[in-house]
XYZ file of N, CA and C in Angstrom:
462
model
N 0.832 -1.170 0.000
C 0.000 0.000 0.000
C 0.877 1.234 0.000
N 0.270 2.511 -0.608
C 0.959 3.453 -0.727
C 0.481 4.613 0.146
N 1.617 5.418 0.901
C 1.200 6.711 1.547
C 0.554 7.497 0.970
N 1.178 7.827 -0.455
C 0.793 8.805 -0.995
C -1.084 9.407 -1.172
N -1.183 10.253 -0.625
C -2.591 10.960 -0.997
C -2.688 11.809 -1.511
N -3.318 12.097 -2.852
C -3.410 13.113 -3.836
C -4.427 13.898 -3.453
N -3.873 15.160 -4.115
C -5.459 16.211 -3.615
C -6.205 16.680 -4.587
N -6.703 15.414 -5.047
C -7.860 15.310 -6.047
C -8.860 14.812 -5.351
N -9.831 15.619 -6.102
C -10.987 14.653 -5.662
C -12.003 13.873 -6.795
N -12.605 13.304 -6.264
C -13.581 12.554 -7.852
C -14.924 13.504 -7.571
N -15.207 13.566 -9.141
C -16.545 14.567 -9.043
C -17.459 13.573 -9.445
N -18.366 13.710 -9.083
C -19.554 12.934 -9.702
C -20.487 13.603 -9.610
N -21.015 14.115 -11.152
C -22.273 14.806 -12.110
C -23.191 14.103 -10.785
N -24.562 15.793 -11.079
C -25.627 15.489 -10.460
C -26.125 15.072 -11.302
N -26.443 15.694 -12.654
C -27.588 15.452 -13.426
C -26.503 14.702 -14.302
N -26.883 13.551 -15.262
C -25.955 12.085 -16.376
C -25.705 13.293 -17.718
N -24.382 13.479 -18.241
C -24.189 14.103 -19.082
C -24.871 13.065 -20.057
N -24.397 14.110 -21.408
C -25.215 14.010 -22.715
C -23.776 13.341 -23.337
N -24.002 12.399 -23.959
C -22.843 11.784 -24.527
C -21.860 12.461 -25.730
N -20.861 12.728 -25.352
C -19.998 13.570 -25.885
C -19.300 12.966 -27.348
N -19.952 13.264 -28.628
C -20.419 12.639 -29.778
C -18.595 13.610 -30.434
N -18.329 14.232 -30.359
C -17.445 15.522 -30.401
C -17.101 16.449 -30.204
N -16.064 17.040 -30.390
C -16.202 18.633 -29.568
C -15.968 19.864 -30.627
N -15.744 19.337 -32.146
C -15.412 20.068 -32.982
C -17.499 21.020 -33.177
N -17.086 22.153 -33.596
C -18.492 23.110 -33.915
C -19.133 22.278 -35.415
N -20.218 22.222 -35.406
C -21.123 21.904 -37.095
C -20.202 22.674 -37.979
N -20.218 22.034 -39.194
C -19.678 22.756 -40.202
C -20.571 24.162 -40.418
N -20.784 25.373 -40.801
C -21.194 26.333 -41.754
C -22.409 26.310 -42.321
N -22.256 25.019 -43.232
C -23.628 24.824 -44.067
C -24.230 23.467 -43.173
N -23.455 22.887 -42.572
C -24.334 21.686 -41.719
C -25.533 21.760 -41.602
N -26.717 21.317 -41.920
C -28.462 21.236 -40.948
C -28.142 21.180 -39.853
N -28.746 21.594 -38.920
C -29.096 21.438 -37.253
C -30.022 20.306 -36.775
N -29.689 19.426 -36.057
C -31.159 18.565 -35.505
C -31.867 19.101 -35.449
N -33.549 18.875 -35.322
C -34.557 19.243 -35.201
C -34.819 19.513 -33.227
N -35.112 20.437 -33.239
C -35.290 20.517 -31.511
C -37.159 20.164 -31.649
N -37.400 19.097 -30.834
C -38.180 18.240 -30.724
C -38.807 19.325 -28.866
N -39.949 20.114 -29.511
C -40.874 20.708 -28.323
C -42.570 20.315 -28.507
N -42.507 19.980 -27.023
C -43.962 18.983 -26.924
C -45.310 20.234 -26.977
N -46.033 19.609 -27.523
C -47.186 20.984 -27.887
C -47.766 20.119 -27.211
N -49.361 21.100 -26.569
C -50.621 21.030 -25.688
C -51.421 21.267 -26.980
N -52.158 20.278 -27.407
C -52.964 20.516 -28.649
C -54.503 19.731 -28.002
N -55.636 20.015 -28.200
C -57.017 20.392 -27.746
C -57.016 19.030 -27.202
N -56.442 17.991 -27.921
C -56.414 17.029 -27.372
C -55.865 16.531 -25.592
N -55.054 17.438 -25.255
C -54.581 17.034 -24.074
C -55.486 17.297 -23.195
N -55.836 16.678 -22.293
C -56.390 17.106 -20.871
C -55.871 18.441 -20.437
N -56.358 19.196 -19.948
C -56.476 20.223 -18.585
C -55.914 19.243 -17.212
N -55.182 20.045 -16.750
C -54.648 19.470 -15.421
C -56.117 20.306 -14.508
N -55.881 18.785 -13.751
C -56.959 19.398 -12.779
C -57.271 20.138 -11.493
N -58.314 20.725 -11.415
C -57.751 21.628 -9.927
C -57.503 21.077 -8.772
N -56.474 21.684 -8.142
C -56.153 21.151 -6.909
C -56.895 21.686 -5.913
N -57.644 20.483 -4.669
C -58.345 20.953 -3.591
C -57.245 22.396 -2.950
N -57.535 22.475 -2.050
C -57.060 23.719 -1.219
C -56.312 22.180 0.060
N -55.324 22.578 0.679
C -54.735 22.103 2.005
C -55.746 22.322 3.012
N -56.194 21.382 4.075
C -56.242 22.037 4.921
C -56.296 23.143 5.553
N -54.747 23.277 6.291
C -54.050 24.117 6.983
C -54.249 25.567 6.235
N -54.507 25.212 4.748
C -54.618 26.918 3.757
C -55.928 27.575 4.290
N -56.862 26.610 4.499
C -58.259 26.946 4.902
C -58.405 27.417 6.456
N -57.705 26.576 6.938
C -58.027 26.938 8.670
C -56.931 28.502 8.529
N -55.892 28.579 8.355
C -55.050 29.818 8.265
C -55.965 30.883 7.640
N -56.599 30.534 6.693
C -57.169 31.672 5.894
C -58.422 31.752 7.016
N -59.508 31.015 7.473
C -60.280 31.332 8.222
C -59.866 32.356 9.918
N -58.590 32.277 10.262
C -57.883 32.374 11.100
C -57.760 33.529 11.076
N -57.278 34.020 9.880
C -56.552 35.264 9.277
C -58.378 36.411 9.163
N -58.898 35.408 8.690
C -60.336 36.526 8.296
C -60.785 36.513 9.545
N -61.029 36.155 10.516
C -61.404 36.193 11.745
C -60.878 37.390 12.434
N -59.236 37.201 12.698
C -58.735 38.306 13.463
C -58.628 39.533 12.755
N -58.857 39.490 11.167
C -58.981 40.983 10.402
C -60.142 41.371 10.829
N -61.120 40.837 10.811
C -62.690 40.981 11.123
C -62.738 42.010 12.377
N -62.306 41.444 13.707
C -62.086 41.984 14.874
C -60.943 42.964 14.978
N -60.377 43.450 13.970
C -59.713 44.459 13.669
C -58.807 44.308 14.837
N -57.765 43.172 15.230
C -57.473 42.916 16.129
C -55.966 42.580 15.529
N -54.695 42.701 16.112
C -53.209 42.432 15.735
C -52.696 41.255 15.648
N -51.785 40.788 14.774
C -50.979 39.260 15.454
C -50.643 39.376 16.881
N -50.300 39.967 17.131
C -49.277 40.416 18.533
C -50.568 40.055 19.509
N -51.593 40.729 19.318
C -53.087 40.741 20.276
C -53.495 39.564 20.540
N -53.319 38.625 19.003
C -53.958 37.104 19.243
C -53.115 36.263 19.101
N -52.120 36.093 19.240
C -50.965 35.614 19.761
C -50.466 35.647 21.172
N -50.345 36.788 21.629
C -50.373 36.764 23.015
C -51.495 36.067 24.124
N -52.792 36.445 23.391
C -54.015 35.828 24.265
C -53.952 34.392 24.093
N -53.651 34.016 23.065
C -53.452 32.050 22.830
C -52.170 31.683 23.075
N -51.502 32.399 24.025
C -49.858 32.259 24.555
C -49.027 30.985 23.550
N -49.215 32.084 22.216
C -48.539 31.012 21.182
C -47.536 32.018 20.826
N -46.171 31.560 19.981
C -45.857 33.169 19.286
C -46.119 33.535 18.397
N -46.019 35.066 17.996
C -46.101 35.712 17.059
C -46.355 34.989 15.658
N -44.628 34.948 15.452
C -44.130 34.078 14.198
C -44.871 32.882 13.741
N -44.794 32.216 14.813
C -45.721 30.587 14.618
C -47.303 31.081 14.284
N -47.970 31.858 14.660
C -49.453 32.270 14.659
C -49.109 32.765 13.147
N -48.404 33.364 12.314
C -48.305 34.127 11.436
C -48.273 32.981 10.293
N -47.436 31.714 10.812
C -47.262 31.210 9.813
C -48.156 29.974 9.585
N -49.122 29.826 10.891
C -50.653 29.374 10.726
C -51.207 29.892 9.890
N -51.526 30.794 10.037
C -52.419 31.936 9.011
C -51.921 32.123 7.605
N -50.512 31.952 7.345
C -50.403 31.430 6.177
C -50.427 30.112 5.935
N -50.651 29.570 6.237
C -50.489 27.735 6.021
C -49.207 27.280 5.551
N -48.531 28.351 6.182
C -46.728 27.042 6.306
C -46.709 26.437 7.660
N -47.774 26.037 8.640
C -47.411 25.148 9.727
C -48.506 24.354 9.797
N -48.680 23.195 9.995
C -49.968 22.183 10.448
C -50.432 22.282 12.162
N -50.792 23.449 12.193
C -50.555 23.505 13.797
C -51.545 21.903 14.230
N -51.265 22.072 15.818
C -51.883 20.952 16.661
C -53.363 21.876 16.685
N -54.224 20.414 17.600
C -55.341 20.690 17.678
C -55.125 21.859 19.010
N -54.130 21.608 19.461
C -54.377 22.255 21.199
C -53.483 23.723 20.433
N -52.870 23.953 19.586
C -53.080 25.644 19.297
C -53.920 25.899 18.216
N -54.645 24.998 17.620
C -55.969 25.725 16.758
C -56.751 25.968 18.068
N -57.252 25.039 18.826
C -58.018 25.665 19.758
C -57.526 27.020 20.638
N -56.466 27.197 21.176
C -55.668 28.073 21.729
C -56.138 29.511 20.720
N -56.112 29.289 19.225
C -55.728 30.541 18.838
C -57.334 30.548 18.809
N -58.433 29.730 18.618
C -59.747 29.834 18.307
C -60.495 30.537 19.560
N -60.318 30.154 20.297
C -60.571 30.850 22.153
C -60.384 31.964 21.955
N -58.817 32.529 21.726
C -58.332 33.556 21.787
C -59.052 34.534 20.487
N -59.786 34.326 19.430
C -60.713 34.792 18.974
C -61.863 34.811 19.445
N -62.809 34.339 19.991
C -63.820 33.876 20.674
C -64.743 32.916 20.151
N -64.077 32.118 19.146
C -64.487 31.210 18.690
C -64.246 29.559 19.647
N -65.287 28.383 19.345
C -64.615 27.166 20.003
C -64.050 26.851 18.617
N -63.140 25.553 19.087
C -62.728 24.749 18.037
C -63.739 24.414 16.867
N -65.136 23.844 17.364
C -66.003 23.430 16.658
C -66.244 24.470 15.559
N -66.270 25.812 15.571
C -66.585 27.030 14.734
C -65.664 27.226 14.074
N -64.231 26.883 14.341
C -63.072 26.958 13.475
C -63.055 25.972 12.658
N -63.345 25.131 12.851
C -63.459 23.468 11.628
C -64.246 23.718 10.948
N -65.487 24.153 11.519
C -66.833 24.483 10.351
C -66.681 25.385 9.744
N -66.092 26.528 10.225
C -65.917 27.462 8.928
C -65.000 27.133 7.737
N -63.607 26.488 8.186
C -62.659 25.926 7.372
C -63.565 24.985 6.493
N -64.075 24.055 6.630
C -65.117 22.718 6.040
C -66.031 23.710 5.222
N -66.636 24.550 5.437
C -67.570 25.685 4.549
C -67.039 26.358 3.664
N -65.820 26.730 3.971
C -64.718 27.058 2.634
C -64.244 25.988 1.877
N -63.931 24.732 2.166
C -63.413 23.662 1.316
C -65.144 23.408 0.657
N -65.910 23.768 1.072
C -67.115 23.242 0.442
C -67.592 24.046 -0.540
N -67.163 25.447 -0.401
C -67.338 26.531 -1.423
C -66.322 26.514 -2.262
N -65.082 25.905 -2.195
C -64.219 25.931 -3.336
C -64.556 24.375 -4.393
N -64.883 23.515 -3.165
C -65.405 22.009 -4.108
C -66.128 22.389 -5.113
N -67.234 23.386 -4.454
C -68.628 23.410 -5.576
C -68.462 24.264 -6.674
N -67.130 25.218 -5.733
C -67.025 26.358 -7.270
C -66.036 26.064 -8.665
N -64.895 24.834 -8.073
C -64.363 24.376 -9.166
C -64.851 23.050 -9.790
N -65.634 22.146 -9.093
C -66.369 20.689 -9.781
C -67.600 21.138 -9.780
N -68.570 22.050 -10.751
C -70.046 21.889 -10.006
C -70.839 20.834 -11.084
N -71.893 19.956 -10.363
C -72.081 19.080 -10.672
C -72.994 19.325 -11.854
N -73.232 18.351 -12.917
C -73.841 18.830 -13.863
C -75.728 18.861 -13.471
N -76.576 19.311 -14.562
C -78.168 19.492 -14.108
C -78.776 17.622 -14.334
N -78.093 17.350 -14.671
C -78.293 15.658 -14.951
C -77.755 15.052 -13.972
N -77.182 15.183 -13.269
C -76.668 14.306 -11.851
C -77.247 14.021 -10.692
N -77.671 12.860 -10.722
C -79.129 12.813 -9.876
C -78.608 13.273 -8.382
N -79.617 13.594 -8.050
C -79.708 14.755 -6.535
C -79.363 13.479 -4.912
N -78.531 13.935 -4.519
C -78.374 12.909 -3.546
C -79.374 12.913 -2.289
N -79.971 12.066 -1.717
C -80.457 11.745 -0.477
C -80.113 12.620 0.515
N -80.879 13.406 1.360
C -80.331 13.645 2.672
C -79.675 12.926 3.823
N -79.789 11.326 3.499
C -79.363 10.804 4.266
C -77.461 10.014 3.809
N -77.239 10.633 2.189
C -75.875 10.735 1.661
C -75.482 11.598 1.555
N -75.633 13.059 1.800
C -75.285 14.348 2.418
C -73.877 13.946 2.730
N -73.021 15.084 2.293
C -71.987 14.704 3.720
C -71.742 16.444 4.174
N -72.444 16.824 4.835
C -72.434 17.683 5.553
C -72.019 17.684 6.964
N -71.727 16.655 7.291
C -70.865 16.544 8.611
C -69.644 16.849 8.921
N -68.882 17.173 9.727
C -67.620 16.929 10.277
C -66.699 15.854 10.781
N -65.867 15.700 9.871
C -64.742 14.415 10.506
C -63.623 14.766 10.929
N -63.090 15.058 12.035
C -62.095 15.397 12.359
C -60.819 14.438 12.888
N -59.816 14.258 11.873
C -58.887 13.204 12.390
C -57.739 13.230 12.864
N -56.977 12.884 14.016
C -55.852 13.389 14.820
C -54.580 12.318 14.295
């Protein structure tokens, strides 16, 4: 075995190069390959809409609540002894808060938990109906296949 250690290192590509065919430029008059770009022609599907998150709904209900009461982060943050930052980023839906600071911040509005789910569930129900609405031929469901209830899962 040898002492010697060189101060090289080995690189290894993130992305697999393109196989290196030559390095000389096309001739002048050469043709060019054809650059091969994928068209959306009537035929393709529409991508479809995406529900809303959760957490986008309860934040956004969160957010319209304490604008409503013309009331501060700082105000309802402090009263649901959560912080600032974290309450802020509820209300935007970059955090999945727990049930015990949705309730925390829901109190601290004067809402219960139960009024914070239902309003969130009333917005996912107004965005369901406003981007899938069902056609006039789709037979009318039962009151007793309703799903107008609440499921709440931990």
């Amino acid at each position: 075995m040898s002492d010697h250690v060189t101060d090289e290192a080995r690189v290894i590509p993130l992305r697999p190069t393109a196989p290196e065919t030559s390095r000389t430029p096309p001739a002048a008059g050469a043709p060019r390959p054809p650059v091969l770009v994928p068209r959306r022609g009537p035929e393709a599907p529409a991508p479809a809409a995406k529900e809303p998150l959760w957490r986008d709904l309860v934040g956004d209900v969160l957010r319209r609540e304490r604008l409503a009461q013309e009331r501060t982060l700082k105000d309802v943050a402090d009263a649901a002894r959560i912080s600032m930052p974290y309450l802020s980023e509820v209300e935007r839906g970059r955090k999945e808060a727990s049930s015990e600071v949705l309730a925390a911040a829901a109190r601290a509005l004067g809402l219960g938990l139960t009024d914070l789910l239902s309003l969130a569930q009333g917005e996912l129900t107004r965005h369901t109906r406003a981007v899938s609405p069902r056609s006039r031929t789709a037979p009318a469901r039962s009151s007793a296949a309703r799903r107008d209830g609440m499921c709440l899962a931990a």
